[in-house]
Amino acid sequence: MYIGVDCGTQSTKVVVLDAQKGVIIGEGQQAHELISRESGRREQSPDWWVQAFETAFHQAIDAAGIDAGTVRGIGISGQQHGMVALDAQGTPVYPGKLWNDTESSKENAEYIESLGGEKGCLDTLGVVPQTGYTASKVMWLRRHHRDAYDRIAHILLPHDYLNFYLTGEYTAEYGDASGTGWFDTRKRCWHFEAFSKVAPELDPQRVLPQLIEPHQPAGTVRREVAGRLGLGNSVIVSAGGGDNMMGAIGTGNIEAGAVTMSLGTSGTLYASASQPAITDNGLVANFCASHGGWLPLICTMNVTSATSQLSRVLGHDVKAFNAAVARTPIGAEGVRVLPFFNGERVPMLPEATGSFLGLSAHNFSADNLCRAVMEGASFGLRYGLDLLEAFDIRPEQLRLVGGGANSEVWRQMIADIMNVELVCPTIREAAALGGALQAQWCDEYMQGRRTALADICRHAVDIDRSTLTLPDRDNVSRYADIYADYVETLKDRYPEALIR
């Protein structure tokens, strides 16, 4: 049995994988609190992740009806880019700043400038650091909380922190490390000179964790933790990775030609590649994968976070929101929404705010607002899909995951806007499943069985054919015009943004 964990923004999910059968036999989930401020602050205490993991772990074990002593390995997926700064005792010196924290936009602009602008960043790192990346968060801490900064002994990402809690080891792997802002995504190594511009007083060889290969273990579960969880001796913890990297494994997206789209709190679109994927504008993130190779990725900041924002205002649950969208015509009778409630990453607009446009006495209705927000979030991902074409990534079929993928009306909307068929995997918790599959891969590798990860994925990853969605020809034609109008609206509203 293998445990897969997805420590996300809203909750931690745990699954139990029966490797012989290739099926999930138990699941658990525990919600997180969120520290949110108008300044753009988005923070969580790392202790909340640990507490949520332990609660969800016991739920999953109970649901599976197994003895925790049968577990052989654990794989952790985590929200990317977060800053977890620890002192010499491994205690956080400040709450974890999350991927969607935008307080450090000023520091990020300074960091890009220090590396020679966007071109210098691409030449040095292979990516253009965004405000959500870890680098600017450390710069912000140095500027605003120098007492905490001066106590830093280690800097980890969220999934690295859970690995540390389990094993006591400070490790990182290439995929998640790609989103720190001080990692060379071409050479797959820390860039110490870049780090010195972020934290000149800190020694990167002491502060940064040891980089390990995706098939290597971060360590074994500490005796104290194993006793609390009921685990046996020598349970391995795999390298783990960022949620998108593990989602790639969990959807079987580990070979060229596959494309995964996630409709989660944020939206992501990514594909496997055997070579670095670097564009002149840096909007495609040249991330490494957690299975080897690279994972060119587009990230938008507002997807289910945007629909949830409006749902709360209207008092809708998910079912009512989807019903409102379904009974509203395509294009929401001219209402347009730029749903940048958390700023935006693609296009690069970290300080942007949400905009409701085209409202009149004729079209101002709750239903139109619902559809316009969902369409706006979807148009942002279409913008990203167009950017991936620079690498000849033109999917014949999308693998759709995330909470939004459960919505039939949203699936049809995506198929029509993207003009591509799509399907959902049978197991929707792709990142958690990816963690479990990576743990199995790591365990088998350590035992001398060089089982290919692709073979492990084929055994456990299947598609739910009931979700197969084909684009409607008439809708595709209508959306082509509406999307073009959306892009023009974006240009008019944010002329400083890089628009294709």
Short mmCIF file of C-alpha atoms in Angstrom, two decimals:
data_model
loop_
_atom_site.label_atom_id
_atom_site.label_comp_id
_atom_site.label_asym_id
_atom_site.label_seq_id
_atom_site.Cartn_x
_atom_site.Cartn_y
_atom_site.Cartn_z
CA MET A 1 0.00 0.00 0.00
CA TYR A 2 1.18 3.52 -0.78
CA ILE A 3 0.01 6.87 0.55
CA GLY A 4 -0.42 9.90 -1.69
CA VAL A 5 -0.80 13.36 -0.17
CA ASP A 6 -1.85 16.64 -1.77
CA CYS A 7 -1.31 19.63 0.50
CA GLY A 8 -3.23 22.33 -1.37
CA THR A 9 -4.36 25.86 -0.64
CA GLN A 10 -7.76 24.92 0.73
CA SER A 11 -7.15 21.48 2.22
CA THR A 12 -4.89 18.47 2.52
CA LYS A 13 -6.07 15.28 0.82
CA VAL A 14 -4.73 11.78 1.46
CA VAL A 15 -5.33 8.67 -0.64
CA VAL A 16 -4.42 5.01 -0.12
CA LEU A 17 -3.29 3.20 -3.27
CA ASP A 18 -3.55 -0.56 -3.57
CA ALA A 19 -0.63 -0.99 -5.96
CA GLN A 20 -1.49 -4.55 -6.94
CA LYS A 21 -4.96 -3.60 -8.10
CA GLY A 22 -4.00 -0.09 -9.23
CA VAL A 23 -6.95 1.49 -7.40
CA ILE A 24 -7.57 4.00 -4.62
CA ILE A 25 -9.18 2.20 -1.66
CA GLY A 26 -9.39 5.02 0.88
CA GLU A 27 -9.46 8.82 0.99
CA GLY A 28 -9.36 11.54 3.63
CA GLN A 29 -9.48 15.33 3.59
CA GLN A 30 -9.02 18.14 6.11
CA ALA A 31 -9.52 21.86 5.38
CA HIS A 32 -6.99 24.62 6.10
CA GLU A 33 -7.49 28.11 7.39
CA LEU A 34 -6.14 31.00 5.33
CA ILE A 35 -4.67 34.32 6.45
CA SER A 36 -5.86 36.78 3.79
CA ARG A 37 -5.44 40.56 3.69
CA GLU A 38 -6.33 43.27 1.19
CA SER A 39 -2.61 43.95 0.80
CA GLY A 40 -2.33 40.67 -1.12
CA ARG A 41 -1.20 38.65 1.88
CA ARG A 42 -1.97 34.93 1.65
CA GLU A 43 -0.38 32.92 4.45
CA GLN A 44 -0.79 29.69 6.40
CA SER A 45 0.96 28.22 9.39
CA PRO A 46 3.00 25.15 8.37
CA ASP A 47 1.69 23.49 11.54
CA TRP A 48 -1.80 23.56 9.96
CA TRP A 49 -0.51 21.39 7.11
CA VAL A 50 0.89 18.84 9.55
CA GLN A 51 -2.31 18.72 11.58
CA ALA A 52 -4.41 18.41 8.42
CA PHE A 53 -2.18 15.64 7.09
CA GLU A 54 -2.42 13.57 10.26
CA THR A 55 -6.22 13.96 10.39
CA ALA A 56 -6.68 13.11 6.71
CA PHE A 57 -4.22 10.20 6.99
CA HIS A 58 -6.24 8.51 9.72
CA GLN A 59 -9.46 9.14 7.76
CA ALA A 60 -7.98 7.50 4.66
CA ILE A 61 -6.63 4.49 6.56
CA ASP A 62 -9.99 3.99 8.28
CA ALA A 63 -11.85 4.32 4.96
CA ALA A 64 -9.51 1.77 3.37
CA GLY A 65 -10.05 -0.65 6.24
CA ILE A 66 -6.37 -1.56 6.42
CA ASP A 67 -3.63 -1.65 9.03
CA ALA A 68 -1.34 1.37 8.60
CA GLY A 69 1.53 -1.06 9.13
CA THR A 70 1.02 -2.34 5.56
CA VAL A 71 2.02 1.04 4.09
CA ARG A 72 5.36 0.89 2.27
CA GLY A 73 5.79 4.47 1.10
CA ILE A 74 4.44 8.03 1.12
CA GLY A 75 4.60 10.64 -1.64
CA ILE A 76 3.85 14.31 -1.02
CA SER A 77 2.41 16.82 -3.48
CA GLY A 78 2.32 20.45 -2.35
CA GLN A 79 1.22 23.88 -3.46
CA GLN A 80 4.15 25.42 -5.32
CA HIS A 81 6.26 28.49 -4.60
CA GLY A 82 5.45 28.90 -0.88
CA MET A 83 8.13 30.21 1.47
CA VAL A 84 8.75 28.13 4.58
CA ALA A 85 11.65 29.75 6.45
CA LEU A 86 12.99 27.76 9.41
CA ASP A 87 15.43 28.43 12.23
CA ALA A 88 18.23 26.07 13.29
CA GLN A 89 15.75 23.94 15.26
CA GLY A 90 13.45 23.53 12.24
CA THR A 91 10.81 25.92 13.62
CA PRO A 92 9.17 28.41 11.22
CA VAL A 93 10.37 31.98 11.80
CA TYR A 94 7.30 33.37 10.01
CA PRO A 95 4.02 31.94 8.61
CA GLY A 96 4.31 30.25 5.23
CA LYS A 97 3.70 32.74 2.41
CA LEU A 98 1.72 31.04 -0.36
CA TRP A 99 1.83 30.90 -4.16
CA ASN A 100 -1.01 33.44 -4.43
CA ASP A 101 0.53 35.95 -2.01
CA THR A 102 1.18 39.18 -3.95
CA GLU A 103 2.59 41.43 -1.21
CA SER A 104 6.06 41.11 -2.72
CA SER A 105 5.31 42.48 -6.19
CA LYS A 106 7.69 45.41 -5.61
CA GLU A 107 10.48 43.07 -4.53
CA ASN A 108 9.87 40.83 -7.52
CA ALA A 109 10.27 43.74 -9.92
CA GLU A 110 13.53 44.65 -8.17
CA TYR A 111 14.76 41.07 -8.41
CA ILE A 112 14.03 40.84 -12.15
CA GLU A 113 15.90 44.11 -12.65
CA SER A 114 18.90 42.82 -10.65
CA LEU A 115 19.17 39.84 -13.00
CA GLY A 116 19.19 42.05 -16.09
CA GLY A 117 15.50 42.28 -16.83
CA GLU A 118 13.36 39.55 -18.32
CA LYS A 119 16.01 38.58 -20.86
CA GLY A 120 18.62 38.32 -18.13
CA CYS A 121 16.29 36.10 -16.11
CA LEU A 122 15.71 33.79 -19.07
CA ASP A 123 19.45 33.63 -19.80
CA THR A 124 20.29 32.96 -16.14
CA LEU A 125 17.43 30.80 -14.91
CA GLY A 126 15.36 29.79 -17.93
CA VAL A 127 12.30 31.40 -16.31
CA VAL A 128 11.11 34.90 -15.47
CA PRO A 129 10.34 34.90 -11.73
CA GLN A 130 6.79 35.91 -10.90
CA THR A 131 5.53 37.61 -7.75
CA GLY A 132 4.18 34.25 -6.61
CA TYR A 133 7.63 32.64 -6.69
CA THR A 134 9.60 32.09 -3.49
CA ALA A 135 12.42 34.55 -4.24
CA SER A 136 10.49 37.79 -3.81
CA LYS A 137 8.89 36.46 -0.60
CA VAL A 138 12.32 36.05 1.00
CA MET A 139 13.25 39.56 -0.16
CA TRP A 140 10.00 40.85 1.37
CA LEU A 141 10.75 39.11 4.67
CA ARG A 142 14.25 40.62 4.71
CA ARG A 143 12.81 44.10 4.18
CA HIS A 144 9.79 43.96 6.49
CA HIS A 145 10.68 41.40 9.19
CA ARG A 146 14.45 41.53 9.52
CA ASP A 147 14.42 39.87 12.94
CA ALA A 148 12.74 36.77 11.45
CA TYR A 149 14.97 36.85 8.36
CA ASP A 150 18.12 36.91 10.49
CA ARG A 151 17.06 33.65 12.19
CA ILE A 152 16.74 31.72 8.92
CA ALA A 153 18.75 28.49 8.82
CA HIS A 154 16.75 26.65 6.13
CA ILE A 155 14.33 27.61 3.34
CA LEU A 156 11.87 24.99 2.12
CA LEU A 157 8.83 24.76 -0.11
CA PRO A 158 5.52 23.47 1.36
CA HIS A 159 5.95 19.89 0.14
CA ASP A 160 9.59 19.95 1.29
CA TYR A 161 8.37 20.98 4.73
CA LEU A 162 6.03 17.99 4.99
CA ASN A 163 8.91 15.77 3.87
CA PHE A 164 11.01 17.33 6.64
CA TYR A 165 8.28 16.73 9.21
CA LEU A 166 8.12 13.08 8.16
CA THR A 167 11.85 12.38 7.81
CA GLY A 168 13.82 15.13 9.54
CA GLU A 169 15.75 15.63 6.27
CA TYR A 170 16.11 18.87 4.30
CA THR A 171 15.63 17.90 0.65
CA ALA A 172 14.16 19.26 -2.57
CA GLU A 173 13.56 17.93 -6.09
CA TYR A 174 13.90 19.59 -9.47
CA GLY A 175 10.23 20.12 -10.33
CA ASP A 176 9.14 22.12 -7.30
CA ALA A 177 12.57 23.78 -7.06
CA SER A 178 11.95 25.24 -10.54
CA GLY A 179 9.47 27.69 -9.01
CA THR A 180 11.73 29.20 -6.37
CA GLY A 181 13.32 31.84 -8.59
CA TRP A 182 16.90 30.79 -7.75
CA PHE A 183 17.04 27.51 -9.67
CA ASP A 184 18.69 26.97 -13.08
CA THR A 185 15.95 25.11 -14.96
CA ARG A 186 18.32 24.18 -17.81
CA LYS A 187 21.07 22.63 -15.69
CA ARG A 188 18.77 21.45 -12.85
CA CYS A 189 20.74 23.00 -10.01
CA TRP A 190 20.56 25.85 -7.52
CA HIS A 191 21.87 29.14 -8.88
CA PHE A 192 23.89 30.46 -5.95
CA GLU A 193 24.64 33.83 -7.58
CA ALA A 194 20.95 34.48 -8.12
CA PHE A 195 20.20 33.47 -4.54
CA SER A 196 22.80 35.99 -3.30
CA LYS A 197 20.69 38.77 -4.82
CA VAL A 198 17.69 37.53 -2.84
CA ALA A 199 19.42 36.91 0.50
CA PRO A 200 22.98 38.30 0.48
CA GLU A 201 23.60 37.46 4.16
CA LEU A 202 22.62 33.79 3.83
CA ASP A 203 24.92 30.97 2.72
CA PRO A 204 23.02 29.05 0.02
CA GLN A 205 25.05 25.88 0.57
CA ARG A 206 23.83 25.83 4.17
CA VAL A 207 20.33 27.28 3.77
CA LEU A 208 19.10 25.53 0.63
CA PRO A 209 18.06 21.87 0.82
CA GLN A 210 19.85 19.01 -0.90
CA LEU A 211 18.54 18.36 -4.40
CA ILE A 212 17.57 14.75 -5.14
CA GLU A 213 16.41 12.87 -8.23
CA PRO A 214 12.65 12.18 -8.62
CA HIS A 215 13.10 8.43 -8.06
CA GLN A 216 15.18 8.94 -4.89
CA PRO A 217 13.76 8.92 -1.36
CA ALA A 218 13.76 12.04 0.79
CA GLY A 219 14.27 9.64 3.70
CA THR A 220 12.30 7.30 5.93
CA VAL A 221 9.57 8.24 8.37
CA ARG A 222 10.93 9.21 11.80
CA ARG A 223 10.17 6.77 14.61
CA GLU A 224 8.16 9.37 16.56
CA VAL A 225 5.91 10.16 13.58
CA ALA A 226 5.62 6.51 12.55
CA GLY A 227 4.39 5.63 16.04
CA ARG A 228 1.77 8.36 15.95
CA LEU A 229 0.51 7.23 12.54
CA GLY A 230 0.73 3.50 13.22
CA LEU A 231 3.31 2.96 10.47
CA GLY A 232 5.91 0.21 10.44
CA ASN A 233 9.67 0.67 10.38
CA SER A 234 11.51 2.02 7.33
CA VAL A 235 8.53 3.51 5.47
CA ILE A 236 10.08 5.51 2.65
CA VAL A 237 9.11 9.05 1.74
CA SER A 238 9.67 9.76 -1.96
CA ALA A 239 11.05 13.01 -3.36
CA GLY A 240 7.52 14.35 -3.90
CA GLY A 241 6.96 17.49 -5.91
CA GLY A 242 4.77 20.48 -6.68
CA ASP A 243 1.07 19.88 -7.21
CA ASN A 244 1.27 20.36 -10.98
CA MET A 245 4.26 18.04 -11.32
CA MET A 246 2.52 15.35 -9.30
CA GLY A 247 -0.71 16.00 -11.18
CA ALA A 248 1.19 15.19 -14.37
CA ILE A 249 2.10 11.77 -12.95
CA GLY A 250 -1.44 11.26 -11.65
CA THR A 251 -2.92 11.88 -15.11
CA GLY A 252 -0.33 9.82 -16.98
CA ASN A 253 1.11 13.00 -18.51
CA ILE A 254 4.73 11.82 -18.46
CA GLU A 255 5.39 11.39 -22.16
CA ALA A 256 5.36 13.91 -25.01
CA GLY A 257 1.93 14.58 -26.52
CA ALA A 258 -0.19 14.57 -23.37
CA VAL A 259 -1.65 17.81 -21.98
CA THR A 260 -3.30 18.30 -18.58
CA MET A 261 -5.51 21.21 -17.56
CA SER A 262 -6.41 21.84 -13.93
CA LEU A 263 -9.49 23.83 -12.93
CA GLY A 264 -8.51 24.35 -9.31
CA THR A 265 -8.13 27.40 -7.08
CA SER A 266 -5.75 28.51 -9.79
CA GLY A 267 -5.71 27.22 -13.34
CA THR A 268 -2.82 25.36 -14.90
CA LEU A 269 -2.05 23.90 -18.28
CA TYR A 270 1.02 21.74 -18.79
CA ALA A 271 2.64 19.14 -21.03
CA SER A 272 5.63 16.82 -20.84
CA ALA A 273 8.73 17.73 -22.83
CA SER A 274 12.18 16.20 -23.30
CA GLN A 275 13.91 19.58 -23.70
CA PRO A 276 13.72 22.95 -21.92
CA ALA A 277 10.81 25.09 -23.13
CA ILE A 278 11.80 28.76 -23.06
CA THR A 279 9.95 31.63 -24.75
CA ASP A 280 11.08 35.22 -25.30
CA ASN A 281 8.34 36.59 -23.01
CA GLY A 282 8.76 34.06 -20.19
CA LEU A 283 5.01 33.55 -19.77
CA VAL A 284 5.46 29.80 -20.29
CA ALA A 285 7.18 28.56 -17.14
CA ASN A 286 10.09 26.30 -18.04
CA PHE A 287 9.64 23.98 -15.07
CA CYS A 288 11.34 20.64 -14.61
CA ALA A 289 9.11 17.62 -14.12
CA SER A 290 8.97 15.35 -11.06
CA HIS A 291 9.41 12.30 -13.26
CA GLY A 292 12.35 13.51 -15.36
CA GLY A 293 12.41 15.90 -18.29
CA TRP A 294 10.56 19.21 -18.32
CA LEU A 295 7.00 20.42 -17.81
CA PRO A 296 6.27 23.66 -19.72
CA LEU A 297 3.43 25.23 -17.77
CA ILE A 298 0.96 28.08 -17.85
CA CYS A 299 -0.61 29.25 -14.58
CA THR A 300 -3.54 31.62 -14.14
CA MET A 301 -4.37 32.82 -10.64
CA ASN A 302 -8.17 32.86 -10.71
CA VAL A 303 -10.32 29.85 -11.57
CA THR A 304 -12.48 28.19 -8.91
CA SER A 305 -11.27 30.94 -6.56
CA ALA A 306 -13.09 33.39 -8.88
CA THR A 307 -16.32 31.38 -9.18
CA SER A 308 -16.31 30.77 -5.43
CA GLN A 309 -15.89 34.48 -4.78
CA LEU A 310 -19.08 35.28 -6.70
CA SER A 311 -20.89 32.25 -5.28
CA ARG A 312 -20.41 33.56 -1.75
CA VAL A 313 -21.78 36.97 -2.70
CA LEU A 314 -24.87 35.45 -4.36
CA GLY A 315 -25.40 32.78 -1.74
CA HIS A 316 -25.10 30.00 -4.35
CA ASP A 317 -23.76 26.54 -3.71
CA VAL A 318 -21.90 24.77 -6.51
CA LYS A 319 -25.07 23.18 -7.90
CA ALA A 320 -26.93 26.50 -8.02
CA PHE A 321 -23.97 28.27 -9.62
CA ASN A 322 -23.67 25.65 -12.37
CA ALA A 323 -27.42 25.81 -12.99
CA ALA A 324 -27.21 29.58 -13.40
CA VAL A 325 -24.43 29.20 -15.97
CA ALA A 326 -26.32 26.47 -17.86
CA ARG A 327 -29.47 28.57 -18.36
CA THR A 328 -27.53 31.62 -19.57
CA PRO A 329 -26.60 32.13 -23.24
CA ILE A 330 -23.01 31.93 -24.44
CA GLY A 331 -21.35 35.29 -24.01
CA ALA A 332 -23.55 36.22 -21.01
CA GLU A 333 -25.43 38.77 -23.14
CA GLY A 334 -22.34 40.95 -23.47
CA VAL A 335 -21.13 40.87 -19.85
CA ARG A 336 -17.34 40.48 -19.65
CA VAL A 337 -15.34 39.71 -16.54
CA LEU A 338 -11.59 39.98 -16.03
CA PRO A 339 -11.57 37.81 -12.88
CA PHE A 340 -8.25 39.02 -11.49
CA PHE A 341 -9.31 38.98 -7.83
CA ASN A 342 -5.86 37.67 -6.83
CA GLY A 343 -3.91 39.62 -9.43
CA GLU A 344 -2.82 37.60 -12.45
CA ARG A 345 0.25 35.71 -13.59
CA VAL A 346 -0.52 35.10 -17.29
CA PRO A 347 -0.59 37.80 -18.48
CA MET A 348 1.78 39.20 -15.85
CA LEU A 349 -0.48 41.54 -13.84
CA PRO A 350 0.26 40.88 -10.14
CA GLU A 351 -1.51 44.03 -8.94
CA ALA A 352 -4.58 43.74 -11.18
CA THR A 353 -8.07 43.61 -9.70
CA GLY A 354 -11.31 42.05 -10.91
CA SER A 355 -13.40 43.96 -13.47
CA PHE A 356 -17.06 43.53 -14.46
CA LEU A 357 -17.59 45.16 -17.84
CA GLY A 358 -20.37 45.64 -20.37
CA LEU A 359 -23.13 45.80 -17.76
CA SER A 360 -26.42 47.46 -18.69
CA ALA A 361 -30.00 47.55 -17.49
CA HIS A 362 -30.69 44.82 -20.04
CA ASN A 363 -28.05 42.25 -19.04
CA PHE A 364 -27.38 42.95 -15.35
CA SER A 365 -28.48 39.66 -13.78
CA ALA A 366 -27.02 37.17 -11.35
CA ASP A 367 -27.07 34.44 -14.00
CA ASN A 368 -25.09 36.53 -16.48
CA LEU A 369 -22.53 37.39 -13.81
CA CYS A 370 -22.09 33.67 -13.06
CA ARG A 371 -21.51 32.74 -16.69
CA ALA A 372 -19.26 35.73 -17.35
CA VAL A 373 -16.97 34.85 -14.44
CA MET A 374 -16.70 31.22 -15.57
CA GLU A 375 -16.05 32.34 -19.15
CA GLY A 376 -13.44 34.87 -18.02
CA ALA A 377 -11.54 32.21 -16.07
CA SER A 378 -11.73 29.88 -19.09
CA PHE A 379 -10.53 32.57 -21.53
CA GLY A 380 -7.44 33.02 -19.38
CA LEU A 381 -6.59 29.36 -19.87
CA ARG A 382 -7.29 29.61 -23.62
CA TYR A 383 -4.76 32.45 -23.69
CA GLY A 384 -2.28 30.05 -22.09
CA LEU A 385 -3.03 27.23 -24.52
CA ASP A 386 -2.26 29.58 -27.40
CA LEU A 387 1.14 30.34 -25.81
CA LEU A 388 2.02 26.63 -25.66
CA GLU A 389 1.68 26.40 -29.44
CA ALA A 390 5.17 27.93 -29.64
CA PHE A 391 6.43 24.47 -28.64
CA ASP A 392 4.18 22.61 -31.09
CA ILE A 393 1.92 21.60 -28.21
CA ARG A 394 -1.49 21.17 -29.83
CA PRO A 395 -3.46 18.63 -27.87
CA GLU A 396 -5.89 16.31 -29.56
CA GLN A 397 -7.37 15.66 -26.12
CA LEU A 398 -7.11 17.43 -22.77
CA ARG A 399 -6.96 15.57 -19.46
CA LEU A 400 -9.09 17.74 -17.15
CA VAL A 401 -8.66 17.69 -13.36
CA GLY A 402 -9.44 19.92 -10.37
CA GLY A 403 -12.70 20.81 -8.67
CA GLY A 404 -14.05 22.65 -11.70
CA ALA A 405 -13.75 19.47 -13.78
CA ASN A 406 -16.72 18.05 -11.86
CA SER A 407 -18.98 20.58 -13.59
CA GLU A 408 -20.56 19.28 -16.80
CA VAL A 409 -21.36 22.80 -17.99
CA TRP A 410 -17.75 23.91 -17.39
CA ARG A 411 -16.39 20.89 -19.24
CA GLN A 412 -18.49 21.79 -22.28
CA MET A 413 -17.42 25.42 -22.04
CA ILE A 414 -13.73 24.44 -22.02
CA ALA A 415 -14.20 22.06 -24.98
CA ASP A 416 -15.93 24.83 -26.97
CA ILE A 417 -13.51 27.63 -26.08
CA MET A 418 -10.42 25.47 -26.70
CA ASN A 419 -11.98 23.62 -29.66
CA VAL A 420 -10.62 20.31 -28.36
CA GLU A 421 -12.15 17.17 -26.89
CA LEU A 422 -11.50 16.54 -23.23
CA VAL A 423 -11.91 13.80 -20.66
CA CYS A 424 -11.40 13.44 -16.91
CA PRO A 425 -9.31 10.72 -15.29
CA THR A 426 -11.27 8.17 -13.27
CA ILE A 427 -9.36 9.22 -10.16
CA ARG A 428 -9.91 12.98 -9.86
CA GLU A 429 -7.36 13.57 -7.06
CA ALA A 430 -4.56 13.56 -9.61
CA ALA A 431 -1.87 15.21 -7.46
CA ALA A 432 -2.45 12.87 -4.51
CA LEU A 433 -2.50 9.86 -6.84
CA GLY A 434 0.72 11.13 -8.42
CA GLY A 435 2.31 11.19 -4.98
CA ALA A 436 1.32 7.58 -4.34
CA LEU A 437 2.58 6.47 -7.75
CA GLN A 438 5.90 8.23 -7.27
CA ALA A 439 6.23 6.55 -3.85
CA GLN A 440 5.66 3.15 -5.48
CA TRP A 441 8.23 3.98 -8.19
CA CYS A 442 10.76 5.03 -5.55
CA ASP A 443 10.14 1.92 -3.43
CA GLU A 444 10.54 -0.43 -6.39
CA TYR A 445 13.68 1.41 -7.51
CA MET A 446 15.23 0.99 -4.05
CA GLN A 447 14.46 -2.72 -4.17
CA GLY A 448 16.39 -3.04 -7.41
CA ARG A 449 13.32 -3.30 -9.65
CA ARG A 450 13.73 -0.67 -12.35
CA THR A 451 10.03 -0.56 -13.19
CA ALA A 452 9.30 2.28 -15.62
CA LEU A 453 7.07 4.97 -14.14
CA ALA A 454 5.06 4.90 -17.39
CA ASP A 455 4.18 1.26 -16.72
CA ILE A 456 3.15 2.07 -13.14
CA CYS A 457 0.94 4.90 -14.42
CA ARG A 458 -0.69 2.75 -17.09
CA HIS A 459 -1.72 0.29 -14.38
CA ALA A 460 -3.38 2.93 -12.18
CA VAL A 461 -4.42 5.84 -14.41
CA ASP A 462 -7.61 5.42 -16.43
CA ILE A 463 -10.12 7.81 -17.97
CA ASP A 464 -13.77 8.25 -17.10
CA ARG A 465 -15.40 7.82 -20.50
CA SER A 466 -18.66 9.27 -19.18
CA THR A 467 -16.88 12.65 -19.05
CA LEU A 468 -15.72 12.60 -22.67
CA THR A 469 -16.77 16.00 -24.03
CA LEU A 470 -16.62 17.03 -27.68
CA PRO A 471 -16.64 20.64 -28.89
CA ASP A 472 -19.91 21.85 -30.41
CA ARG A 473 -19.22 23.34 -33.85
CA ASP A 474 -21.67 26.23 -33.49
CA ASN A 475 -20.44 27.06 -29.99
CA VAL A 476 -16.81 26.99 -31.17
CA SER A 477 -17.61 29.57 -33.85
CA ARG A 478 -19.46 31.84 -31.41
CA TYR A 479 -16.73 31.60 -28.82
CA ALA A 480 -14.05 32.50 -31.38
CA ASP A 481 -15.60 35.97 -31.70
CA ILE A 482 -16.26 36.34 -27.97
CA TYR A 483 -12.69 35.32 -27.10
CA ALA A 484 -11.31 37.85 -29.60
CA ASP A 485 -13.45 40.50 -27.87
CA TYR A 486 -12.07 39.35 -24.49
CA VAL A 487 -8.48 39.81 -25.71
CA GLU A 488 -9.28 43.31 -27.02
CA THR A 489 -10.90 44.15 -23.68
CA LEU A 490 -7.77 42.95 -21.92
CA LYS A 491 -5.59 45.13 -24.14
CA ASP A 492 -7.74 48.19 -23.51
CA ARG A 493 -7.89 47.63 -19.75
CA TYR A 494 -4.23 46.71 -19.25
CA PRO A 495 -2.16 48.17 -22.11
CA GLU A 496 1.02 47.43 -20.14
CA ALA A 497 0.34 43.69 -20.28
CA LEU A 498 2.04 41.53 -22.87
CA ILE A 499 -0.80 40.45 -25.16
CA ARG A 500 -0.31 38.03 -28.03
#
